[in-house]
Amino acid sequence: ETGVTQSPTHLIKTRGQQVTLRCSSQSGHNTVSWYQQALGQGPQFIFQYYREEENGRGNFPPRFSGLQFPNYSSELNVNALELDDSALYLCASSLWGYEPEPQHFGDGTRLSIL
Amino acid sequence: DAKTTQPNSMESNEEEPVHLPCNHSTISGTDYIHWYRQLPSQGPEYVIHGLTSNVNNRMASLAIAEDRKSSTLILHRATLRDAAVYYCILTMNNNNDMRFGAGTRLTVKP
């Protein structure tokens, strides 16, 4: 069973640039969620995708967008990067159900904005 | 949104039980209680979840108060590998919006 993998592990960008982060879900999972974790804080929910459609969104502006592909892998895109976007970005996959299923997290992409 | 309150930090001795408390006085009837932990330099890891009844798995036990306004995560014998930040989270049944707080940083002393 392959776990959740994220790429790249580290990334440095400058203000105003755009970035794409990638996530491969755990085998058999059809739902992916993205989180932002600032240093010293808990993860903050960005959004979730299920069957290639956004299925819930946290308090993040529209410049944070995502995609889920037919193989359930996913991308997080952030436009017009700001200094405050510097954080660890976590992807989690799970199996959709009417009762909660455990979310399986990757180890994240560390994004630094200069 | 229902919120949770946890102590910032706790200490335990190795091989002793640890009881990590969580208050959620505004919990609604459909909210599930989840616990995740995050080891250094890793993503969060699922520990356990429950709705009304106490739950046990290979990692831990979850004790839920009768009024559901609080819960306790129990690690029966702490090991050094259990040192982590533990998060108590509430979600509605479809689990699509997990709101992490600051969590409890558990230190395990040899």
JSON list of C-alpha atoms in Angstrom, two decimals:
[
{"chain": "A", "resi": 1, "resn": "GLU", "atom": "CA", "xyz": [0.00, 0.00, 0.00]},
{"chain": "A", "resi": 2, "resn": "THR", "atom": "CA", "xyz": [1.56, 3.27, -1.16]},
{"chain": "A", "resi": 3, "resn": "GLY", "atom": "CA", "xyz": [1.11, 6.22, 1.17]},
{"chain": "A", "resi": 4, "resn": "VAL", "atom": "CA", "xyz": [0.48, 9.86, 0.35]},
{"chain": "A", "resi": 5, "resn": "THR", "atom": "CA", "xyz": [3.39, 11.47, -1.46]},
{"chain": "A", "resi": 6, "resn": "GLN", "atom": "CA", "xyz": [3.91, 15.18, -2.07]},
{"chain": "A", "resi": 7, "resn": "SER", "atom": "CA", "xyz": [6.27, 17.02, -4.37]},
{"chain": "A", "resi": 8, "resn": "PRO", "atom": "CA", "xyz": [8.43, 18.93, -4.19]},
{"chain": "A", "resi": 9, "resn": "THR", "atom": "CA", "xyz": [9.54, 18.68, -0.56]},
{"chain": "A", "resi": 10, "resn": "HIS", "atom": "CA", "xyz": [10.93, 22.21, -0.52]},
{"chain": "A", "resi": 11, "resn": "LEU", "atom": "CA", "xyz": [10.37, 25.22, -2.73]},
{"chain": "A", "resi": 12, "resn": "ILE", "atom": "CA", "xyz": [11.50, 28.84, -2.76]},
{"chain": "A", "resi": 13, "resn": "LYS", "atom": "CA", "xyz": [9.54, 31.51, -4.61]},
{"chain": "A", "resi": 14, "resn": "THR", "atom": "CA", "xyz": [9.35, 35.29, -4.65]},
{"chain": "A", "resi": 15, "resn": "ARG", "atom": "CA", "xyz": [6.38, 37.55, -4.05]},
{"chain": "A", "resi": 16, "resn": "GLY", "atom": "CA", "xyz": [3.96, 37.75, -6.94]},
{"chain": "A", "resi": 17, "resn": "GLN", "atom": "CA", "xyz": [4.96, 34.42, -8.47]},
{"chain": "A", "resi": 18, "resn": "GLN", "atom": "CA", "xyz": [2.69, 31.41, -8.90]},
{"chain": "A", "resi": 19, "resn": "VAL", "atom": "CA", "xyz": [3.29, 27.92, -7.53]},
{"chain": "A", "resi": 20, "resn": "THR", "atom": "CA", "xyz": [1.89, 24.43, -8.11]},
{"chain": "A", "resi": 21, "resn": "LEU", "atom": "CA", "xyz": [2.19, 21.71, -5.47]},
{"chain": "A", "resi": 22, "resn": "ARG", "atom": "CA", "xyz": [1.40, 18.08, -6.20]},
{"chain": "A", "resi": 23, "resn": "CYS", "atom": "CA", "xyz": [-0.03, 15.21, -4.23]},
{"chain": "A", "resi": 24, "resn": "SER", "atom": "CA", "xyz": [-0.48, 11.52, -4.97]},
{"chain": "A", "resi": 25, "resn": "SER", "atom": "CA", "xyz": [-3.23, 9.97, -2.91]},
{"chain": "A", "resi": 26, "resn": "GLN", "atom": "CA", "xyz": [-2.99, 6.69, -1.07]},
{"chain": "A", "resi": 27, "resn": "SER", "atom": "CA", "xyz": [-4.14, 3.78, -3.19]},
{"chain": "A", "resi": 28, "resn": "GLY", "atom": "CA", "xyz": [-7.92, 3.33, -3.07]},
{"chain": "A", "resi": 29, "resn": "HIS", "atom": "CA", "xyz": [-8.65, 6.81, -1.70]},
{"chain": "A", "resi": 30, "resn": "ASN", "atom": "CA", "xyz": [-11.02, 9.09, -3.62]},
{"chain": "A", "resi": 31, "resn": "THR", "atom": "CA", "xyz": [-10.91, 12.26, -1.53]},
{"chain": "A", "resi": 32, "resn": "VAL", "atom": "CA", "xyz": [-8.06, 14.70, -1.06]},
{"chain": "A", "resi": 33, "resn": "SER", "atom": "CA", "xyz": [-7.77, 17.66, 1.31]},
{"chain": "A", "resi": 34, "resn": "TRP", "atom": "CA", "xyz": [-5.18, 20.40, 1.46]},
{"chain": "A", "resi": 35, "resn": "TYR", "atom": "CA", "xyz": [-3.96, 22.22, 4.56]},
{"chain": "A", "resi": 36, "resn": "GLN", "atom": "CA", "xyz": [-1.62, 25.12, 5.29]},
{"chain": "A", "resi": 37, "resn": "GLN", "atom": "CA", "xyz": [0.50, 24.93, 8.42]},
{"chain": "A", "resi": 38, "resn": "ALA", "atom": "CA", "xyz": [2.36, 28.04, 9.53]},
{"chain": "A", "resi": 39, "resn": "LEU", "atom": "CA", "xyz": [5.31, 27.61, 11.86]},
{"chain": "A", "resi": 40, "resn": "GLY", "atom": "CA", "xyz": [4.21, 26.72, 15.38]},
{"chain": "A", "resi": 41, "resn": "GLN", "atom": "CA", "xyz": [0.52, 26.45, 14.50]},
{"chain": "A", "resi": 42, "resn": "GLY", "atom": "CA", "xyz": [-1.91, 23.67, 13.68]},
{"chain": "A", "resi": 43, "resn": "PRO", "atom": "CA", "xyz": [-2.85, 22.91, 10.08]},
{"chain": "A", "resi": 44, "resn": "GLN", "atom": "CA", "xyz": [-5.55, 25.13, 8.56]},
{"chain": "A", "resi": 45, "resn": "PHE", "atom": "CA", "xyz": [-8.04, 23.56, 6.14]},
{"chain": "A", "resi": 46, "resn": "ILE", "atom": "CA", "xyz": [-7.82, 25.03, 2.62]},
{"chain": "A", "resi": 47, "resn": "PHE", "atom": "CA", "xyz": [-10.23, 22.82, 0.65]},
{"chain": "A", "resi": 48, "resn": "GLN", "atom": "CA", "xyz": [-11.24, 19.27, -0.16]},
{"chain": "A", "resi": 49, "resn": "TYR", "atom": "CA", "xyz": [-11.82, 17.55, -3.50]},
{"chain": "A", "resi": 50, "resn": "TYR", "atom": "CA", "xyz": [-14.04, 14.58, -4.14]},
{"chain": "A", "resi": 51, "resn": "ARG", "atom": "CA", "xyz": [-14.65, 13.14, -7.61]},
{"chain": "A", "resi": 52, "resn": "GLU", "atom": "CA", "xyz": [-12.74, 16.01, -9.17]},
{"chain": "A", "resi": 53, "resn": "GLU", "atom": "CA", "xyz": [-14.94, 18.70, -7.63]},
{"chain": "A", "resi": 54, "resn": "GLU", "atom": "CA", "xyz": [-14.36, 21.04, -4.71]},
{"chain": "A", "resi": 55, "resn": "ASN", "atom": "CA", "xyz": [-16.26, 19.68, -1.72]},
{"chain": "A", "resi": 56, "resn": "GLY", "atom": "CA", "xyz": [-15.71, 22.23, 1.01]},
{"chain": "A", "resi": 57, "resn": "ARG", "atom": "CA", "xyz": [-13.42, 25.21, 1.47]},
{"chain": "A", "resi": 58, "resn": "GLY", "atom": "CA", "xyz": [-11.84, 26.96, 4.41]},
{"chain": "A", "resi": 59, "resn": "ASN", "atom": "CA", "xyz": [-11.20, 30.68, 4.83]},
{"chain": "A", "resi": 60, "resn": "PHE", "atom": "CA", "xyz": [-8.73, 31.10, 1.98]},
{"chain": "A", "resi": 61, "resn": "PRO", "atom": "CA", "xyz": [-8.91, 33.58, -0.92]},
{"chain": "A", "resi": 62, "resn": "PRO", "atom": "CA", "xyz": [-9.65, 32.53, -4.52]},
{"chain": "A", "resi": 63, "resn": "ARG", "atom": "CA", "xyz": [-5.97, 32.74, -5.46]},
{"chain": "A", "resi": 64, "resn": "PHE", "atom": "CA", "xyz": [-5.74, 29.35, -3.75]},
{"chain": "A", "resi": 65, "resn": "SER", "atom": "CA", "xyz": [-7.18, 26.84, -6.20]},
{"chain": "A", "resi": 66, "resn": "GLY", "atom": "CA", "xyz": [-6.95, 23.15, -6.80]},
{"chain": "A", "resi": 67, "resn": "LEU", "atom": "CA", "xyz": [-7.52, 20.26, -9.10]},
{"chain": "A", "resi": 68, "resn": "GLN", "atom": "CA", "xyz": [-8.20, 16.58, -8.63]},
{"chain": "A", "resi": 69, "resn": "PHE", "atom": "CA", "xyz": [-7.48, 14.22, -11.50]},
{"chain": "A", "resi": 70, "resn": "PRO", "atom": "CA", "xyz": [-9.27, 11.00, -12.51]},
{"chain": "A", "resi": 71, "resn": "ASN", "atom": "CA", "xyz": [-6.56, 8.96, -10.77]},
{"chain": "A", "resi": 72, "resn": "TYR", "atom": "CA", "xyz": [-7.36, 10.98, -7.59]},
{"chain": "A", "resi": 73, "resn": "SER", "atom": "CA", "xyz": [-4.02, 12.77, -7.53]},
{"chain": "A", "resi": 74, "resn": "SER", "atom": "CA", "xyz": [-4.27, 16.48, -6.87]},
{"chain": "A", "resi": 75, "resn": "GLU", "atom": "CA", "xyz": [-2.65, 19.87, -7.32]},
{"chain": "A", "resi": 76, "resn": "LEU", "atom": "CA", "xyz": [-2.73, 23.00, -5.21]},
{"chain": "A", "resi": 77, "resn": "ASN", "atom": "CA", "xyz": [-2.14, 26.23, -7.10]},
{"chain": "A", "resi": 78, "resn": "VAL", "atom": "CA", "xyz": [-1.40, 29.54, -5.44]},
{"chain": "A", "resi": 79, "resn": "ASN", "atom": "CA", "xyz": [-1.27, 32.74, -7.51]},
{"chain": "A", "resi": 80, "resn": "ALA", "atom": "CA", "xyz": [0.21, 36.12, -6.63]},
{"chain": "A", "resi": 81, "resn": "LEU", "atom": "CA", "xyz": [2.28, 34.72, -3.78]},
{"chain": "A", "resi": 82, "resn": "GLU", "atom": "CA", "xyz": [2.54, 36.79, -0.60]},
{"chain": "A", "resi": 83, "resn": "LEU", "atom": "CA", "xyz": [5.09, 36.60, 2.21]},
{"chain": "A", "resi": 84, "resn": "ASP", "atom": "CA", "xyz": [2.42, 35.16, 4.52]},
{"chain": "A", "resi": 85, "resn": "ASP", "atom": "CA", "xyz": [2.04, 32.17, 2.19]},
{"chain": "A", "resi": 86, "resn": "SER", "atom": "CA", "xyz": [5.30, 30.83, 3.57]},
{"chain": "A", "resi": 87, "resn": "ALA", "atom": "CA", "xyz": [4.25, 27.61, 5.28]},
{"chain": "A", "resi": 88, "resn": "LEU", "atom": "CA", "xyz": [4.16, 23.83, 5.18]},
{"chain": "A", "resi": 89, "resn": "TYR", "atom": "CA", "xyz": [1.45, 22.65, 2.77]},
{"chain": "A", "resi": 90, "resn": "LEU", "atom": "CA", "xyz": [-0.03, 19.28, 3.64]},
{"chain": "A", "resi": 91, "resn": "CYS", "atom": "CA", "xyz": [-2.11, 16.97, 1.52]},
{"chain": "A", "resi": 92, "resn": "ALA", "atom": "CA", "xyz": [-4.33, 14.27, 3.03]},
{"chain": "A", "resi": 93, "resn": "SER", "atom": "CA", "xyz": [-6.28, 11.54, 1.29]},
{"chain": "A", "resi": 94, "resn": "SER", "atom": "CA", "xyz": [-9.19, 9.51, 2.54]},
{"chain": "A", "resi": 95, "resn": "LEU", "atom": "CA", "xyz": [-12.08, 7.36, 1.41]},
{"chain": "A", "resi": 96, "resn": "TRP", "atom": "CA", "xyz": [-15.38, 9.20, 1.13]},
{"chain": "A", "resi": 97, "resn": "GLY", "atom": "CA", "xyz": [-18.16, 7.89, 3.32]},
{"chain": "A", "resi": 98, "resn": "TYR", "atom": "CA", "xyz": [-21.15, 8.98, 5.34]},
{"chain": "A", "resi": 99, "resn": "GLU", "atom": "CA", "xyz": [-19.12, 8.37, 8.45]},
{"chain": "A", "resi": 100, "resn": "PRO", "atom": "CA", "xyz": [-15.63, 9.79, 8.90]},
{"chain": "A", "resi": 101, "resn": "GLU", "atom": "CA", "xyz": [-12.70, 7.82, 7.59]},
{"chain": "A", "resi": 102, "resn": "PRO", "atom": "CA", "xyz": [-9.14, 8.50, 8.75]},
{"chain": "A", "resi": 103, "resn": "GLN", "atom": "CA", "xyz": [-7.23, 11.04, 6.71]},
{"chain": "A", "resi": 104, "resn": "HIS", "atom": "CA", "xyz": [-3.75, 9.97, 5.67]},
{"chain": "A", "resi": 105, "resn": "PHE", "atom": "CA", "xyz": [-1.30, 12.84, 5.43]},
{"chain": "A", "resi": 106, "resn": "GLY", "atom": "CA", "xyz": [1.82, 13.31, 3.39]},
{"chain": "A", "resi": 107, "resn": "ASP", "atom": "CA", "xyz": [4.87, 14.95, 4.94]},
{"chain": "A", "resi": 108, "resn": "GLY", "atom": "CA", "xyz": [4.20, 18.21, 3.14]},
{"chain": "A", "resi": 109, "resn": "THR", "atom": "CA", "xyz": [5.86, 20.75, 0.90]},
{"chain": "A", "resi": 110, "resn": "ARG", "atom": "CA", "xyz": [7.77, 23.51, 2.65]},
{"chain": "A", "resi": 111, "resn": "LEU", "atom": "CA", "xyz": [7.16, 26.73, 0.71]},
{"chain": "A", "resi": 112, "resn": "SER", "atom": "CA", "xyz": [9.30, 29.79, 1.40]},
{"chain": "A", "resi": 113, "resn": "ILE", "atom": "CA", "xyz": [8.45, 33.18, -0.09]},
{"chain": "A", "resi": 114, "resn": "LEU", "atom": "CA", "xyz": [11.24, 35.74, -0.38]},
{"chain": "B", "resi": 1, "resn": "ASP", "atom": "CA", "xyz": [-18.12, 26.20, 14.39]},
{"chain": "B", "resi": 2, "resn": "ALA", "atom": "CA", "xyz": [-17.62, 24.05, 17.45]},
{"chain": "B", "resi": 3, "resn": "LYS", "atom": "CA", "xyz": [-14.18, 24.61, 18.97]},
{"chain": "B", "resi": 4, "resn": "THR", "atom": "CA", "xyz": [-11.88, 22.57, 21.13]},
{"chain": "B", "resi": 5, "resn": "THR", "atom": "CA", "xyz": [-9.66, 23.59, 24.04]},
{"chain": "B", "resi": 6, "resn": "GLN", "atom": "CA", "xyz": [-6.53, 21.67, 24.96]},
{"chain": "B", "resi": 7, "resn": "PRO", "atom": "CA", "xyz": [-3.62, 22.35, 27.32]},
{"chain": "B", "resi": 8, "resn": "ASN", "atom": "CA", "xyz": [-0.60, 23.76, 25.52]},
{"chain": "B", "resi": 9, "resn": "SER", "atom": "CA", "xyz": [1.77, 21.12, 26.86]},
{"chain": "B", "resi": 10, "resn": "MET", "atom": "CA", "xyz": [1.97, 18.03, 29.02]},
{"chain": "B", "resi": 11, "resn": "GLU", "atom": "CA", "xyz": [4.76, 15.83, 30.30]},
{"chain": "B", "resi": 12, "resn": "SER", "atom": "CA", "xyz": [4.80, 12.12, 30.94]},
{"chain": "B", "resi": 13, "resn": "ASN", "atom": "CA", "xyz": [7.27, 9.49, 32.02]},
{"chain": "B", "resi": 14, "resn": "GLU", "atom": "CA", "xyz": [8.09, 6.61, 29.74]},
{"chain": "B", "resi": 15, "resn": "GLU", "atom": "CA", "xyz": [5.94, 3.49, 30.23]},
{"chain": "B", "resi": 16, "resn": "GLU", "atom": "CA", "xyz": [3.34, 5.38, 32.26]},
{"chain": "B", "resi": 17, "resn": "PRO", "atom": "CA", "xyz": [-0.21, 6.11, 31.08]},
{"chain": "B", "resi": 18, "resn": "VAL", "atom": "CA", "xyz": [-1.00, 9.53, 29.64]},
{"chain": "B", "resi": 19, "resn": "HIS", "atom": "CA", "xyz": [-4.39, 11.22, 29.71]},
{"chain": "B", "resi": 20, "resn": "LEU", "atom": "CA", "xyz": [-4.73, 14.08, 27.24]},
{"chain": "B", "resi": 21, "resn": "PRO", "atom": "CA", "xyz": [-7.86, 16.18, 27.86]},
{"chain": "B", "resi": 22, "resn": "CYS", "atom": "CA", "xyz": [-9.97, 18.09, 25.38]},
{"chain": "B", "resi": 23, "resn": "ASN", "atom": "CA", "xyz": [-12.92, 20.38, 26.09]},
{"chain": "B", "resi": 24, "resn": "HIS", "atom": "CA", "xyz": [-15.59, 20.93, 23.44]},
{"chain": "B", "resi": 25, "resn": "SER", "atom": "CA", "xyz": [-18.51, 22.48, 25.25]},
{"chain": "B", "resi": 26, "resn": "THR", "atom": "CA", "xyz": [-20.23, 23.69, 22.05]},
{"chain": "B", "resi": 27, "resn": "ILE", "atom": "CA", "xyz": [-20.21, 20.28, 20.35]},
{"chain": "B", "resi": 28, "resn": "SER", "atom": "CA", "xyz": [-23.32, 19.47, 18.34]},
{"chain": "B", "resi": 29, "resn": "GLY", "atom": "CA", "xyz": [-25.09, 16.14, 18.18]},
{"chain": "B", "resi": 30, "resn": "THR", "atom": "CA", "xyz": [-23.61, 15.23, 14.80]},
{"chain": "B", "resi": 31, "resn": "ASP", "atom": "CA", "xyz": [-19.99, 16.19, 15.54]},
{"chain": "B", "resi": 32, "resn": "TYR", "atom": "CA", "xyz": [-17.43, 13.42, 15.64]},
{"chain": "B", "resi": 33, "resn": "ILE", "atom": "CA", "xyz": [-14.38, 13.75, 17.92]},
{"chain": "B", "resi": 34, "resn": "HIS", "atom": "CA", "xyz": [-11.07, 13.02, 16.22]},
{"chain": "B", "resi": 35, "resn": "TRP", "atom": "CA", "xyz": [-7.54, 12.82, 17.53]},
{"chain": "B", "resi": 36, "resn": "TYR", "atom": "CA", "xyz": [-4.48, 13.19, 15.34]},
{"chain": "B", "resi": 37, "resn": "ARG", "atom": "CA", "xyz": [-0.86, 13.56, 16.32]},
{"chain": "B", "resi": 38, "resn": "GLN", "atom": "CA", "xyz": [2.06, 15.16, 14.55]},
{"chain": "B", "resi": 39, "resn": "LEU", "atom": "CA", "xyz": [5.60, 14.01, 15.10]},
{"chain": "B", "resi": 40, "resn": "PRO", "atom": "CA", "xyz": [8.46, 16.38, 14.29]},
{"chain": "B", "resi": 41, "resn": "SER", "atom": "CA", "xyz": [9.01, 16.91, 10.56]},
{"chain": "B", "resi": 42, "resn": "GLN", "atom": "CA", "xyz": [6.04, 14.73, 9.62]},
{"chain": "B", "resi": 43, "resn": "GLY", "atom": "CA", "xyz": [2.46, 15.21, 8.57]},
{"chain": "B", "resi": 44, "resn": "PRO", "atom": "CA", "xyz": [-0.31, 14.54, 11.10]},
{"chain": "B", "resi": 45, "resn": "GLU", "atom": "CA", "xyz": [-1.15, 10.92, 11.84]},
{"chain": "B", "resi": 46, "resn": "TYR", "atom": "CA", "xyz": [-4.62, 9.60, 12.64]},
{"chain": "B", "resi": 47, "resn": "VAL", "atom": "CA", "xyz": [-4.97, 8.24, 16.17]},
{"chain": "B", "resi": 48, "resn": "ILE", "atom": "CA", "xyz": [-8.64, 7.59, 16.90]},
{"chain": "B", "resi": 49, "resn": "HIS", "atom": "CA", "xyz": [-12.16, 8.98, 16.53]},
{"chain": "B", "resi": 50, "resn": "GLY", "atom": "CA", "xyz": [-15.57, 8.49, 18.09]},
{"chain": "B", "resi": 51, "resn": "LEU", "atom": "CA", "xyz": [-19.09, 9.86, 18.36]},
{"chain": "B", "resi": 52, "resn": "THR", "atom": "CA", "xyz": [-20.68, 8.91, 21.67]},
{"chain": "B", "resi": 53, "resn": "SER", "atom": "CA", "xyz": [-19.20, 5.69, 22.98]},
{"chain": "B", "resi": 54, "resn": "ASN", "atom": "CA", "xyz": [-15.68, 5.08, 24.22]},
{"chain": "B", "resi": 55, "resn": "VAL", "atom": "CA", "xyz": [-13.38, 3.67, 21.55]},
{"chain": "B", "resi": 56, "resn": "ASN", "atom": "CA", "xyz": [-10.26, 1.54, 21.66]},
{"chain": "B", "resi": 57, "resn": "ASN", "atom": "CA", "xyz": [-7.70, 0.73, 19.00]},
{"chain": "B", "resi": 58, "resn": "ARG", "atom": "CA", "xyz": [-4.11, -0.47, 18.88]},
{"chain": "B", "resi": 59, "resn": "MET", "atom": "CA", "xyz": [-2.76, 3.03, 19.42]},
{"chain": "B", "resi": 60, "resn": "ALA", "atom": "CA", "xyz": [-4.97, 4.51, 22.13]},
{"chain": "B", "resi": 61, "resn": "SER", "atom": "CA", "xyz": [-8.33, 4.74, 23.84]},
{"chain": "B", "resi": 62, "resn": "LEU", "atom": "CA", "xyz": [-10.84, 7.57, 23.58]},
{"chain": "B", "resi": 63, "resn": "ALA", "atom": "CA", "xyz": [-13.03, 8.29, 26.57]},
{"chain": "B", "resi": 64, "resn": "ILE", "atom": "CA", "xyz": [-16.01, 10.53, 25.81]},
{"chain": "B", "resi": 65, "resn": "ALA", "atom": "CA", "xyz": [-17.94, 12.24, 28.60]},
{"chain": "B", "resi": 66, "resn": "GLU", "atom": "CA", "xyz": [-21.60, 11.38, 28.90]},
{"chain": "B", "resi": 67, "resn": "ASP", "atom": "CA", "xyz": [-22.62, 14.94, 27.93]},
{"chain": "B", "resi": 68, "resn": "ARG", "atom": "CA", "xyz": [-19.97, 14.89, 25.15]},
{"chain": "B", "resi": 69, "resn": "LYS", "atom": "CA", "xyz": [-18.62, 18.25, 26.26]},
{"chain": "B", "resi": 70, "resn": "SER", "atom": "CA", "xyz": [-15.19, 16.78, 26.87]},
{"chain": "B", "resi": 71, "resn": "SER", "atom": "CA", "xyz": [-13.07, 13.80, 25.91]},
{"chain": "B", "resi": 72, "resn": "THR", "atom": "CA", "xyz": [-9.77, 12.24, 26.91]},
{"chain": "B", "resi": 73, "resn": "LEU", "atom": "CA", "xyz": [-7.20, 10.49, 24.77]},
{"chain": "B", "resi": 74, "resn": "ILE", "atom": "CA", "xyz": [-5.48, 7.75, 26.72]},
{"chain": "B", "resi": 75, "resn": "LEU", "atom": "CA", "xyz": [-2.09, 6.36, 25.80]},
{"chain": "B", "resi": 76, "resn": "HIS", "atom": "CA", "xyz": [-1.77, 3.31, 27.99]},
{"chain": "B", "resi": 77, "resn": "ARG", "atom": "CA", "xyz": [2.03, 3.12, 28.13]},
{"chain": "B", "resi": 78, "resn": "ALA", "atom": "CA", "xyz": [3.86, 6.15, 26.77]},
{"chain": "B", "resi": 79, "resn": "THR", "atom": "CA", "xyz": [7.02, 5.56, 24.79]},
{"chain": "B", "resi": 80, "resn": "LEU", "atom": "CA", "xyz": [9.59, 8.07, 23.57]},
{"chain": "B", "resi": 81, "resn": "ARG", "atom": "CA", "xyz": [8.06, 7.70, 20.10]},
{"chain": "B", "resi": 82, "resn": "ASP", "atom": "CA", "xyz": [4.78, 9.12, 21.42]},
{"chain": "B", "resi": 83, "resn": "ALA", "atom": "CA", "xyz": [6.34, 12.56, 21.88]},
{"chain": "B", "resi": 84, "resn": "ALA", "atom": "CA", "xyz": [4.33, 14.71, 19.50]},
{"chain": "B", "resi": 85, "resn": "VAL", "atom": "CA", "xyz": [1.70, 17.43, 19.21]},
{"chain": "B", "resi": 86, "resn": "TYR", "atom": "CA", "xyz": [-1.75, 15.92, 19.77]},
{"chain": "B", "resi": 87, "resn": "TYR", "atom": "CA", "xyz": [-4.76, 17.57, 18.14]},
{"chain": "B", "resi": 88, "resn": "CYS", "atom": "CA", "xyz": [-8.38, 17.16, 19.18]},
{"chain": "B", "resi": 89, "resn": "ILE", "atom": "CA", "xyz": [-10.73, 18.03, 16.32]},
{"chain": "B", "resi": 90, "resn": "LEU", "atom": "CA", "xyz": [-14.48, 18.09, 15.76]},
{"chain": "B", "resi": 91, "resn": "THR", "atom": "CA", "xyz": [-16.06, 17.40, 12.38]},
{"chain": "B", "resi": 92, "resn": "MET", "atom": "CA", "xyz": [-19.49, 16.78, 11.05]},
{"chain": "B", "resi": 93, "resn": "ASN", "atom": "CA", "xyz": [-20.15, 13.33, 9.70]},
{"chain": "B", "resi": 94, "resn": "ASN", "atom": "CA", "xyz": [-18.73, 13.89, 6.21]},
{"chain": "B", "resi": 95, "resn": "ASN", "atom": "CA", "xyz": [-15.35, 14.89, 7.60]},
{"chain": "B", "resi": 96, "resn": "ASN", "atom": "CA", "xyz": [-14.62, 17.50, 4.98]},
{"chain": "B", "resi": 97, "resn": "ASP", "atom": "CA", "xyz": [-13.54, 20.36, 7.21]},
{"chain": "B", "resi": 98, "resn": "MET", "atom": "CA", "xyz": [-11.08, 19.46, 9.92]},
{"chain": "B", "resi": 99, "resn": "ARG", "atom": "CA", "xyz": [-10.30, 22.53, 12.03]},
{"chain": "B", "resi": 100, "resn": "PHE", "atom": "CA", "xyz": [-7.04, 21.95, 13.89]},
{"chain": "B", "resi": 101, "resn": "GLY", "atom": "CA", "xyz": [-6.27, 24.04, 16.95]},
{"chain": "B", "resi": 102, "resn": "ALA", "atom": "CA", "xyz": [-2.84, 24.51, 18.46]},
{"chain": "B", "resi": 103, "resn": "GLY", "atom": "CA", "xyz": [-2.88, 21.07, 20.07]},
{"chain": "B", "resi": 104, "resn": "THR", "atom": "CA", "xyz": [-1.06, 19.71, 23.12]},
{"chain": "B", "resi": 105, "resn": "ARG", "atom": "CA", "xyz": [2.68, 19.17, 22.93]},
{"chain": "B", "resi": 106, "resn": "LEU", "atom": "CA", "xyz": [3.43, 15.93, 24.77]},
{"chain": "B", "resi": 107, "resn": "THR", "atom": "CA", "xyz": [6.94, 15.42, 26.12]},
{"chain": "B", "resi": 108, "resn": "VAL", "atom": "CA", "xyz": [7.89, 11.90, 27.23]},
{"chain": "B", "resi": 109, "resn": "LYS", "atom": "CA", "xyz": [10.76, 11.62, 29.66]},
{"chain": "B", "resi": 110, "resn": "PRO", "atom": "CA", "xyz": [12.89, 8.49, 29.87]}
]
